Amino acid sequence: MVEDKNQNVELTDHEAELYDRQIRLWGLESQKRQVQLRAAKILIIGLNGYGAEIAKNIILAGVKAVTFLDHRNVTVEDWCSQFLAPKESLGKNRAEASVPRAQNLNSMVDVKADTSNIDDKPDTYFSEFNVVCATQCTIMQIKRINEACRKHNVKFFAGDVWGLLGYTFADLMTHEYAEDVVQTKKIQISDSGEPMQKEKFENIVVTEKHIETFVPFKSILNVTKSSLPKDSEIYYMILIMFNYREKYGKDPLPSERESEKLKAEADIIIKKYDLEDKIDHLIESDLYAQISPVCAIVGGIMGQEIIKAVSQKGTPHNNLFTFNPDTLCGKILRLGH
Amino acid sequence: MAANINGVFTENLRNAILQSKVLIVGAGGIGCEILKNLVMTGFVNIEIIDLDTIDVSNLNRQFLFQKKHVGKSKADVARETALTFNPDAKIVHYHDSITTSDYGVSFFKKFTLVMNALDNRAARNHVNRMCLAADVPLIESGTAGYEGQVELIKKGLSQCYECTPKAAQKTFPGCTIRNTPSEPIHCIVWAKHLFNQLFGEEDPDQDVSPDTADPEAADSAGQGALNSESNEKGNVDRTSTRGWAQSCNYDSEKLFTKLFHDDIKYLLSMDNLWKKRRPPIPLSWKELPDGVPGCSKEVNEPGLKDQQRWSISKCGTVFAESVKSLSNNLKALQEKSPNNHLVWDKDDQSSMDFVAACANIRAYIFAMAGNIIPAIATTNAIVAGLVVLHAFRILENNLKACKSVYLRSKMNHRNQLLVPEKNVNPPNPKCYVCAPTPQAVLAIDTSKTTIKELDEVVLKNRLNMIAPDVMIDGTGNVVISSEEGETEDNNNKFLEELGIKDGTILKVDDFHQNYSLTVTIVYRERSSLKGDSPDFVILAKEQDLKPKEEDLVKPSTSNGQVEISDDNVMIVETETSSDVAKKRKIEASEENLSKKRKLEINDVDDDISIIENDINNDMDKNTEEKNDDCLIVHDDNKSIVATSQ
């Protein structure tokens, strides 16, 4: 992590020289980063409302190529937030239906659809990409994709939105990145030795290099209660929703609001983590389909994290971002390390 | 659409969404995102207003627009595209300014709630007052680089947009702008001053040439003055910059050589300045490097035109082209009347090109690591999402849950990236806008200020009124009337001549905004030195007039403080750099930075503004400058690009 290196410091001659070199380095660094962004190939798995938001953000940012992988068809629930698929594409393949509008966002980006089922793709498939971002997958699928990405040194992201709540997860393995830090340096007015000397400060930007180590998705499952911060309600909710998806092969539908099936999954987690009534209000809240403004929020975070990862610029979220629709708090949990 | 599907929302919220009527003010970066969220959610009755047309530079984030829409009305195209997402929505669009009298209190009363997606303070102030007058909840939002915020404004329940005094336009010491720029904003201020010197209204306080009276250069200036004569103010005497430019017929090579070579050489001769600083490097017109500021080589990259970084040689070309076009415009204007001049306009391509090119070149010369990038698409998306979640709460009649939320560029010590306030901030009882009987104190030189200045500069410009009426309390004399032809005779009279003096109480009324303000006049002598102190001061209460010692406007170091704003107004606070440094230390220990942040982000009128992407020390943000028409961001890209939200 970045240490606090920003105390007001008087720049020594030696530091000034160093700073000068960092400036030059920074220029080269930044050029490299820009090129990396423009060369990046991204795979988005699952073109629901959340996937559409992620796609919009990275296409606007201007990567080289984006592939939409989805074997599912457009559903009525997609109408809640999937703005890339036209309404009349109901029942058609979701990846294909999303391409024309996505392409309109930026003609410089190569946008493609792949209608295969992710389970039919060999591990080598993922090596074609710099970043793989998976939504609407089961735990099993995420574990497998994550592992394949690790094997081929591909940055991996996963995320979901259930109704009003959502998360992003990142496994960037060993990630090197640059970070611009503003330092305040003191400029001495004159060296005439007069007592009335004024102090003067200027901000300078220094680029620092950092390395961050990530863990795979499997490590953030089943973490112990004691290793979780106090307000980790959304983490528990994510486990519940995943367990439901794992068991039934899909998420609960809006028509199944207040169904016993979801309550049963919730009870298991509540018992396991001894949560009493702490998450009851969330279980009763809107967890069905995907609500557009929440897709925009969590998809905005995900988009930004992907851009940061490929350009190797800025501290990445390590490793779970959770959005709580009740408090409107967006929080980063560092789990499984 | 979410509200059309059983079970997505509670019945209560679902019905409220379907029955609501909402207004979006602004169809820019945030406005496009809000509109998409609303139609996908199933809102039916939506109205959107924006006076702008689509520019190529908008396309990288205002995603409802495409290349083929350039030049068309933003509100119109936003509506068209949003209707393809949800053909059942009923969207009314206005290609118009929200401040015109067509949109009065009764217009605002039609709506269940109003969402601001604006990029300037004047319009925000206006919508704030209209929503207070109509008693309609307003969701205010803003972004600057990677940061943003959303807040509810509801009469009697929460702070209004004007409850907290917005930071005054910040000033920089003249010698920083002219001699030792260290941040990109200094270069932008310099470039805007240069624009005025060459093409706009000439202002002696906006000199752009080296300042030999810089106290820091004290020891060396004499020797460094290169035998030039300098006047007592430290300006090298010569005909005005304008006169000189005209005499060489705005020859771009000559201008360039003087500004970016000769003047820089002159600065280098003041060697005390460069003992601790990196000395600037003069540029030669004939050998402009391909590098971009902070970067050694030009990068050829795909992307939209306005996102591309300019190399210095490209800046040189843009400089020459914009000088040519601006000097032609000036000539044409002056043929009509010799006193005519150009007025800086961020929406004018040549003006923006000129300032961007000059600021870039200067940033390169001074090896500035700062850099400038456009507004960030993802920030707009996140903030717009929060706006619509606030709208849900208003529709559920749960206004107390609409706590302000701040998006940070980096997580805070509690690992939060989206940080909600604990409570809705209550209104400021002293607010001169939303208090039950709004009052303010105006300290002004009643013997030297004309009625016209009171009307234009104080009431309209500073207090954002549209059509004020002013009556002297007690006598009932109307000194300013919004009706044309009624009080024009008063225009050139001084306040005193009409009996306005220390202690006079004015009843100011803006019928359009449904806003009444009682103003108590306090006599305050106008300083003879322009730029030294503001022409007038507005305060909530008279006691504030007696400044604490550190608030006193410091005598300027050399040639006065350089002000960014066009008007000559500021709120009593001037910081020296060391004050800032002290403050930073204090603030470092404060937990809640969010309140300050709020002010600043709201202030962004964002064509270009500065954000330091460092974020390890948030304190630095407090010293940042949010300029009226410029948003500069320290981040990956390195050119100064004109942008708006």
PDB file of C-alpha atoms in Angstrom, chain B residues 157-252:
ATOM      1  CA  LEU B 157     -35.381  20.466   5.644  1.00  0.00           C
ATOM      2  CA  SER B 158     -31.918  20.727   4.158  1.00  0.00           C
ATOM      3  CA  GLN B 159     -29.237  23.188   3.258  1.00  0.00           C
ATOM      4  CA  CYS B 160     -29.954  25.017   0.054  1.00  0.00           C
ATOM      5  CA  TYR B 161     -27.313  25.451  -2.601  1.00  0.00           C
ATOM      6  CA  GLU B 162     -26.498  28.902  -1.288  1.00  0.00           C
ATOM      7  CA  CYS B 163     -26.521  28.159   2.455  1.00  0.00           C
ATOM      8  CA  THR B 164     -22.776  27.778   2.531  1.00  0.00           C
ATOM      9  CA  PRO B 165     -20.749  30.580   1.036  1.00  0.00           C
ATOM     10  CA  LYS B 166     -19.021  29.267  -2.014  1.00  0.00           C
ATOM     11  CA  ALA B 167     -15.302  29.707  -1.976  1.00  0.00           C
ATOM     12  CA  ALA B 168     -14.413  33.004  -3.496  1.00  0.00           C
ATOM     13  CA  GLN B 169     -12.523  33.038  -6.693  1.00  0.00           C
ATOM     14  CA  LYS B 170      -9.038  32.247  -5.616  1.00  0.00           C
ATOM     15  CA  THR B 171      -6.254  34.599  -6.351  1.00  0.00           C
ATOM     16  CA  PHE B 172      -2.682  33.853  -7.136  1.00  0.00           C
ATOM     17  CA  PRO B 173       0.222  36.153  -6.514  1.00  0.00           C
ATOM     18  CA  GLY B 174       1.049  37.983  -9.692  1.00  0.00           C
ATOM     19  CA  CYS B 175       4.631  36.801  -9.599  1.00  0.00           C
ATOM     20  CA  THR B 176       3.555  33.149  -9.563  1.00  0.00           C
ATOM     21  CA  ILE B 177       1.538  33.667 -12.689  1.00  0.00           C
ATOM     22  CA  ARG B 178       4.129  35.794 -14.426  1.00  0.00           C
ATOM     23  CA  ASN B 179       7.421  34.332 -13.216  1.00  0.00           C
ATOM     24  CA  THR B 180       7.222  31.004 -11.462  1.00  0.00           C
ATOM     25  CA  PRO B 181       4.175  28.950 -12.409  1.00  0.00           C
ATOM     26  CA  SER B 182       4.241  25.581 -10.669  1.00  0.00           C
ATOM     27  CA  GLU B 183       0.839  24.169 -11.469  1.00  0.00           C
ATOM     28  CA  PRO B 184      -1.144  23.913 -14.664  1.00  0.00           C
ATOM     29  CA  ILE B 185      -3.761  26.316 -13.359  1.00  0.00           C
ATOM     30  CA  HIS B 186      -1.083  29.012 -13.235  1.00  0.00           C
ATOM     31  CA  CYS B 187      -0.498  28.473 -16.935  1.00  0.00           C
ATOM     32  CA  ILE B 188      -4.184  28.619 -17.714  1.00  0.00           C
ATOM     33  CA  VAL B 189      -4.629  31.839 -15.780  1.00  0.00           C
ATOM     34  CA  TRP B 190      -1.637  33.246 -17.608  1.00  0.00           C
ATOM     35  CA  ALA B 191      -3.055  32.168 -20.965  1.00  0.00           C
ATOM     36  CA  LYS B 192      -6.426  33.730 -20.213  1.00  0.00           C
ATOM     37  CA  HIS B 193      -4.723  36.947 -19.209  1.00  0.00           C
ATOM     38  CA  LEU B 194      -2.753  36.815 -22.409  1.00  0.00           C
ATOM     39  CA  PHE B 195      -5.983  36.440 -24.324  1.00  0.00           C
ATOM     40  CA  ASN B 196      -7.297  39.636 -22.756  1.00  0.00           C
ATOM     41  CA  GLN B 197      -4.014  41.452 -23.294  1.00  0.00           C
ATOM     42  CA  LEU B 198      -4.015  40.610 -26.969  1.00  0.00           C
ATOM     43  CA  PHE B 199      -7.667  40.518 -27.920  1.00  0.00           C
ATOM     44  CA  GLY B 200      -9.878  41.317 -24.950  1.00  0.00           C
ATOM     45  CA  GLU B 201     -10.303  44.081 -22.458  1.00  0.00           C
ATOM     46  CA  GLU B 202      -6.847  45.192 -21.422  1.00  0.00           C
ATOM     47  CA  ASP B 203      -6.325  45.133 -17.692  1.00  0.00           C
ATOM     48  CA  PRO B 204      -3.008  46.317 -16.250  1.00  0.00           C
ATOM     49  CA  ASP B 205      -3.381  43.763 -13.442  1.00  0.00           C
ATOM     50  CA  GLN B 206      -3.323  40.991 -15.978  1.00  0.00           C
ATOM     51  CA  ASP B 207       0.167  41.598 -17.217  1.00  0.00           C
ATOM     52  CA  VAL B 208       1.772  38.500 -18.618  1.00  0.00           C
ATOM     53  CA  SER B 209       5.357  39.646 -19.001  1.00  0.00           C
ATOM     54  CA  PRO B 210       8.132  38.862 -16.485  1.00  0.00           C
ATOM     55  CA  ASP B 211       7.735  40.698 -13.204  1.00  0.00           C
ATOM     56  CA  THR B 212      11.044  42.170 -12.111  1.00  0.00           C
ATOM     57  CA  ALA B 213       9.612  43.389  -8.817  1.00  0.00           C
ATOM     58  CA  ASP B 214       9.225  39.813  -7.629  1.00  0.00           C
ATOM     59  CA  PRO B 215      10.664  39.976  -4.078  1.00  0.00           C
ATOM     60  CA  GLU B 216      12.083  36.528  -4.495  1.00  0.00           C
ATOM     61  CA  ALA B 217      14.233  37.744  -7.309  1.00  0.00           C
ATOM     62  CA  ALA B 218      15.275  40.764  -5.312  1.00  0.00           C
ATOM     63  CA  ASP B 219      18.988  40.214  -5.376  1.00  0.00           C
ATOM     64  CA  SER B 220      19.285  39.373  -8.991  1.00  0.00           C
ATOM     65  CA  ALA B 221      16.689  41.490 -10.644  1.00  0.00           C
ATOM     66  CA  GLY B 222      18.952  44.468 -11.042  1.00  0.00           C
ATOM     67  CA  GLN B 223      21.548  42.531 -12.865  1.00  0.00           C
ATOM     68  CA  GLY B 224      18.975  40.451 -14.597  1.00  0.00           C
ATOM     69  CA  ALA B 225      17.037  43.365 -15.904  1.00  0.00           C
ATOM     70  CA  LEU B 226      19.228  43.175 -18.940  1.00  0.00           C
ATOM     71  CA  ASN B 227      19.526  46.908 -19.130  1.00  0.00           C
ATOM     72  CA  SER B 228      15.845  47.251 -19.722  1.00  0.00           C
ATOM     73  CA  GLU B 229      14.121  50.065 -18.019  1.00  0.00           C
ATOM     74  CA  SER B 230      11.451  48.965 -15.664  1.00  0.00           C
ATOM     75  CA  ASN B 231       8.837  51.141 -14.116  1.00  0.00           C
ATOM     76  CA  GLU B 232       8.043  51.322 -10.432  1.00  0.00           C
ATOM     77  CA  LYS B 233       5.590  48.466 -10.742  1.00  0.00           C
ATOM     78  CA  GLY B 234       8.175  46.171 -12.167  1.00  0.00           C
ATOM     79  CA  ASN B 235       6.805  45.959 -15.652  1.00  0.00           C
ATOM     80  CA  VAL B 236       9.266  46.368 -18.378  1.00  0.00           C
ATOM     81  CA  ASP B 237       8.220  49.576 -20.021  1.00  0.00           C
ATOM     82  CA  ARG B 238       7.108  49.400 -23.564  1.00  0.00           C
ATOM     83  CA  THR B 239       4.001  50.027 -25.443  1.00  0.00           C
ATOM     84  CA  SER B 240       1.186  47.794 -24.286  1.00  0.00           C
ATOM     85  CA  THR B 241       1.263  44.159 -25.279  1.00  0.00           C
ATOM     86  CA  ARG B 242      -1.719  44.902 -27.505  1.00  0.00           C
ATOM     87  CA  GLY B 243      -0.040  47.862 -29.125  1.00  0.00           C
ATOM     88  CA  TRP B 244       3.081  45.848 -29.763  1.00  0.00           C
ATOM     89  CA  ALA B 245       1.120  42.917 -31.217  1.00  0.00           C
ATOM     90  CA  GLN B 246      -0.804  45.252 -33.474  1.00  0.00           C
ATOM     91  CA  SER B 247       2.377  46.928 -34.628  1.00  0.00           C
ATOM     92  CA  CYS B 248       3.659  43.604 -35.866  1.00  0.00           C
ATOM     93  CA  ASN B 249       0.261  42.752 -37.287  1.00  0.00           C
ATOM     94  CA  TYR B 250      -0.236  39.779 -34.953  1.00  0.00           C
ATOM     95  CA  ASP B 251       2.547  37.896 -36.659  1.00  0.00           C
ATOM     96  CA  SER B 252       2.352  34.539 -34.921  1.00  0.00           C
TER      97      SER B 252
END
